[in-house]
């Protein structure tokens, strides 16, 4: 049974990889075709396309890492592990921050607030998102990669030279690594949570206004609000599960006899980009319609 587990998880992870790449590839392809046709792309579609590409890279890193560790563990040297660790960090970072940008974009574009700050953000949404992505997230990424580089470099030195006198420094680096990891992941989660709460408040105010005017609650603005709220809350739930999975994976990786937990975490890590990509298709009118057209074509082909 123990020998059978890697094969079962390999099939599961490969299936998740195919489905996840199909969803992300579909998002990127539809937006790319639309870009070619219209010679322009909206800010939301630009974020979606960039997010889809980052998700494809993220899924590829997880799959290659899985088969390298499970099927070819002899090839999984310390230097190879360091390369995959950096690749995973970069792809995961952009996947999370681009999804956070999308949540903020929904808030700024859909919600209605009368504050001067919000109106300022609404008028300059593209500049705000660009600054937040380039300056905000990249500062955290560079800082985190710097700590990872020093930590991995020390592990290589210890591995090659068998040095045991750097235990305190190594523990400090591990602590810095975990602290930065928590900060880098907590900030985008907090920003998305704030966007969700503000969208809920905006939706509540909109429904209250509609009731006072004697109108129904099924107007286009309400539907847009609801879809945005569901999209953001789904990202928050999936991201929370993803973050918990990573924490468990880090905890299990430093302890022996935790192969089952590590394999389970690898499989669960793919559920976040896979599920969220399908939710994004459902929540976007253009993507949803394109997906329905593909289903119609498949049905006609079958008949």
PDB file of N, CA and C in Angstrom, residues 125-167:
ATOM      1  N   UNK A 125      -7.050  53.874 -11.446  1.00  0.00           N
ATOM      2  CA  UNK A 125      -6.968  52.473 -11.043  1.00  0.00           C
ATOM      3  C   UNK A 125      -5.786  51.760 -11.689  1.00  0.00           C
ATOM      4  N   UNK A 126      -5.508  52.038 -12.958  1.00  0.00           N
ATOM      5  CA  UNK A 126      -4.403  51.363 -13.641  1.00  0.00           C
ATOM      6  C   UNK A 126      -3.059  51.733 -13.022  1.00  0.00           C
ATOM      7  N   UNK A 127      -2.876  53.002 -12.729  1.00  0.00           N
ATOM      8  CA  UNK A 127      -1.619  53.453 -12.120  1.00  0.00           C
ATOM      9  C   UNK A 127      -1.446  52.870 -10.721  1.00  0.00           C
ATOM     10  N   UNK A 128      -2.539  52.837  -9.968  1.00  0.00           N
ATOM     11  CA  UNK A 128      -2.487  52.311  -8.593  1.00  0.00           C
ATOM     12  C   UNK A 128      -2.102  50.838  -8.600  1.00  0.00           C
ATOM     13  N   UNK A 129      -2.730  50.046  -9.470  1.00  0.00           N
ATOM     14  CA  UNK A 129      -2.451  48.619  -9.539  1.00  0.00           C
ATOM     15  C   UNK A 129      -1.030  48.352 -10.029  1.00  0.00           C
ATOM     16  N   UNK A 130      -0.574  49.157 -10.983  1.00  0.00           N
ATOM     17  CA  UNK A 130       0.775  48.981 -11.513  1.00  0.00           C
ATOM     18  C   UNK A 130       1.822  49.289 -10.443  1.00  0.00           C
ATOM     19  N   UNK A 131       1.619  50.356  -9.709  1.00  0.00           N
ATOM     20  CA  UNK A 131       2.548  50.723  -8.641  1.00  0.00           C
ATOM     21  C   UNK A 131       2.542  49.662  -7.547  1.00  0.00           C
ATOM     22  N   UNK A 132       1.347  49.181  -7.196  1.00  0.00           N
ATOM     23  CA  UNK A 132       1.233  48.181  -6.143  1.00  0.00           C
ATOM     24  C   UNK A 132       1.924  46.885  -6.545  1.00  0.00           C
ATOM     25  N   UNK A 133       1.784  46.499  -7.824  1.00  0.00           N
ATOM     26  CA  UNK A 133       2.388  45.255  -8.286  1.00  0.00           C
ATOM     27  C   UNK A 133       3.907  45.386  -8.415  1.00  0.00           C
ATOM     28  N   UNK A 134       4.348  46.469  -9.051  1.00  0.00           N
ATOM     29  CA  UNK A 134       5.774  46.619  -9.331  1.00  0.00           C
ATOM     30  C   UNK A 134       6.576  47.021  -8.098  1.00  0.00           C
ATOM     31  N   UNK A 135       6.090  48.023  -7.378  1.00  0.00           N
ATOM     32  CA  UNK A 135       6.839  48.529  -6.232  1.00  0.00           C
ATOM     33  C   UNK A 135       6.520  47.760  -4.953  1.00  0.00           C
ATOM     34  N   UNK A 136       5.220  47.537  -4.728  1.00  0.00           N
ATOM     35  CA  UNK A 136       4.811  46.876  -3.486  1.00  0.00           C
ATOM     36  C   UNK A 136       5.212  45.420  -3.427  1.00  0.00           C
ATOM     37  N   UNK A 137       4.703  44.621  -4.368  1.00  0.00           N
ATOM     38  CA  UNK A 137       4.937  43.178  -4.301  1.00  0.00           C
ATOM     39  C   UNK A 137       6.379  42.807  -4.603  1.00  0.00           C
ATOM     40  N   UNK A 138       7.033  43.537  -5.519  1.00  0.00           N
ATOM     41  CA  UNK A 138       8.405  43.197  -5.882  1.00  0.00           C
ATOM     42  C   UNK A 138       9.389  43.460  -4.745  1.00  0.00           C
ATOM     43  N   UNK A 139       9.091  44.454  -3.904  1.00  0.00           N
ATOM     44  CA  UNK A 139       9.944  44.702  -2.733  1.00  0.00           C
ATOM     45  C   UNK A 139       9.941  43.486  -1.817  1.00  0.00           C
ATOM     46  N   UNK A 140       8.739  42.937  -1.578  1.00  0.00           N
ATOM     47  CA  UNK A 140       8.627  41.752  -0.733  1.00  0.00           C
ATOM     48  C   UNK A 140       9.282  40.545  -1.399  1.00  0.00           C
ATOM     49  N   UNK A 141       9.099  40.415  -2.709  1.00  0.00           N
ATOM     50  CA  UNK A 141       9.681  39.276  -3.422  1.00  0.00           C
ATOM     51  C   UNK A 141      11.209  39.306  -3.365  1.00  0.00           C
ATOM     52  N   UNK A 142      11.789  40.460  -3.648  1.00  0.00           N
ATOM     53  CA  UNK A 142      13.255  40.592  -3.631  1.00  0.00           C
ATOM     54  C   UNK A 142      13.800  40.329  -2.222  1.00  0.00           C
ATOM     55  N   UNK A 143      13.111  40.866  -1.203  1.00  0.00           N
ATOM     56  CA  UNK A 143      13.551  40.651   0.184  1.00  0.00           C
ATOM     57  C   UNK A 143      13.498  39.171   0.557  1.00  0.00           C
ATOM     58  N   UNK A 144      12.407  38.535   0.161  1.00  0.00           N
ATOM     59  CA  UNK A 144      12.234  37.112   0.479  1.00  0.00           C
ATOM     60  C   UNK A 144      13.253  36.252  -0.258  1.00  0.00           C
ATOM     61  N   UNK A 145      13.507  36.577  -1.534  1.00  0.00           N
ATOM     62  CA  UNK A 145      14.498  35.829  -2.305  1.00  0.00           C
ATOM     63  C   UNK A 145      15.903  36.009  -1.742  1.00  0.00           C
ATOM     64  N   UNK A 146      16.191  37.205  -1.235  1.00  0.00           N
ATOM     65  CA  UNK A 146      17.508  37.458  -0.639  1.00  0.00           C
ATOM     66  C   UNK A 146      17.729  36.564   0.583  1.00  0.00           C
ATOM     67  N   UNK A 147      16.701  36.461   1.439  1.00  0.00           N
ATOM     68  CA  UNK A 147      16.807  35.594   2.619  1.00  0.00           C
ATOM     69  C   UNK A 147      16.921  34.140   2.198  1.00  0.00           C
ATOM     70  N   UNK A 148      16.141  33.745   1.169  1.00  0.00           N
ATOM     71  CA  UNK A 148      16.213  32.374   0.667  1.00  0.00           C
ATOM     72  C   UNK A 148      17.606  32.056   0.125  1.00  0.00           C
ATOM     73  N   UNK A 149      18.164  33.019  -0.588  1.00  0.00           N
ATOM     74  CA  UNK A 149      19.495  32.815  -1.183  1.00  0.00           C
ATOM     75  C   UNK A 149      20.543  32.600  -0.097  1.00  0.00           C
ATOM     76  N   UNK A 150      20.520  33.419   0.947  1.00  0.00           N
ATOM     77  CA  UNK A 150      21.487  33.287   2.039  1.00  0.00           C
ATOM     78  C   UNK A 150      21.278  31.969   2.776  1.00  0.00           C
ATOM     79  N   UNK A 151      19.990  31.638   3.019  1.00  0.00           N
ATOM     80  CA  UNK A 151      19.661  30.399   3.717  1.00  0.00           C
ATOM     81  C   UNK A 151      20.124  29.181   2.921  1.00  0.00           C
ATOM     82  N   UNK A 152      19.814  29.176   1.615  1.00  0.00           N
ATOM     83  CA  UNK A 152      20.205  28.049   0.765  1.00  0.00           C
ATOM     84  C   UNK A 152      21.719  27.964   0.600  1.00  0.00           C
ATOM     85  N   UNK A 153      22.364  29.127   0.524  1.00  0.00           N
ATOM     86  CA  UNK A 153      23.820  29.147   0.406  1.00  0.00           C
ATOM     87  C   UNK A 153      24.485  28.551   1.650  1.00  0.00           C
ATOM     88  N   UNK A 154      23.897  28.837   2.807  1.00  0.00           N
ATOM     89  CA  UNK A 154      24.433  28.283   4.054  1.00  0.00           C
ATOM     90  C   UNK A 154      24.215  26.772   4.114  1.00  0.00           C
ATOM     91  N   UNK A 155      23.031  26.322   3.615  1.00  0.00           N
ATOM     92  CA  UNK A 155      22.767  24.886   3.591  1.00  0.00           C
ATOM     93  C   UNK A 155      23.761  24.171   2.690  1.00  0.00           C
ATOM     94  N   UNK A 156      24.084  24.788   1.562  1.00  0.00           N
ATOM     95  CA  UNK A 156      25.056  24.202   0.641  1.00  0.00           C
ATOM     96  C   UNK A 156      26.426  24.107   1.294  1.00  0.00           C
ATOM     97  N   UNK A 157      26.829  25.151   2.004  1.00  0.00           N
ATOM     98  CA  UNK A 157      28.124  25.166   2.688  1.00  0.00           C
ATOM     99  C   UNK A 157      28.180  24.086   3.754  1.00  0.00           C
ATOM    100  N   UNK A 158      27.081  23.965   4.513  1.00  0.00           N
ATOM    101  CA  UNK A 158      27.029  22.957   5.570  1.00  0.00           C
ATOM    102  C   UNK A 158      27.058  21.558   4.970  1.00  0.00           C
ATOM    103  N   UNK A 159      26.359  21.417   3.831  1.00  0.00           N
ATOM    104  CA  UNK A 159      26.281  20.107   3.200  1.00  0.00           C
ATOM    105  C   UNK A 159      27.642  19.685   2.648  1.00  0.00           C
ATOM    106  N   UNK A 160      28.341  20.647   2.028  1.00  0.00           N
ATOM    107  CA  UNK A 160      29.596  20.321   1.369  1.00  0.00           C
ATOM    108  C   UNK A 160      30.764  20.256   2.357  1.00  0.00           C
ATOM    109  N   UNK A 161      30.765  21.143   3.339  1.00  0.00           N
ATOM    110  CA  UNK A 161      31.922  21.228   4.229  1.00  0.00           C
ATOM    111  C   UNK A 161      31.652  20.652   5.615  1.00  0.00           C
ATOM    112  N   UNK A 162      30.418  20.257   5.849  1.00  0.00           N
ATOM    113  CA  UNK A 162      30.058  19.635   7.115  1.00  0.00           C
ATOM    114  C   UNK A 162      30.287  20.570   8.296  1.00  0.00           C
ATOM    115  N   UNK A 163      29.978  21.831   8.137  1.00  0.00           N
ATOM    116  CA  UNK A 163      30.176  22.827   9.188  1.00  0.00           C
ATOM    117  C   UNK A 163      29.005  22.763  10.167  1.00  0.00           C
ATOM    118  N   UNK A 164      29.299  22.680  11.444  1.00  0.00           N
ATOM    119  CA  UNK A 164      28.244  22.578  12.463  1.00  0.00           C
ATOM    120  C   UNK A 164      28.243  23.765  13.409  1.00  0.00           C
ATOM    121  N   UNK A 165      29.118  24.750  13.169  1.00  0.00           N
ATOM    122  CA  UNK A 165      29.245  25.861  14.110  1.00  0.00           C
ATOM    123  C   UNK A 165      28.351  27.041  13.756  1.00  0.00           C
ATOM    124  N   UNK A 166      27.538  26.903  12.704  1.00  0.00           N
ATOM    125  CA  UNK A 166      26.692  28.021  12.284  1.00  0.00           C
ATOM    126  C   UNK A 166      25.218  27.775  12.632  1.00  0.00           C
ATOM    127  N   UNK A 167      25.003  26.996  13.669  1.00  0.00           N
ATOM    128  CA  UNK A 167      23.630  26.611  14.012  1.00  0.00           C
ATOM    129  C   UNK A 167      22.771  27.815  14.381  1.00  0.00           C
TER     130      UNK A 167
END
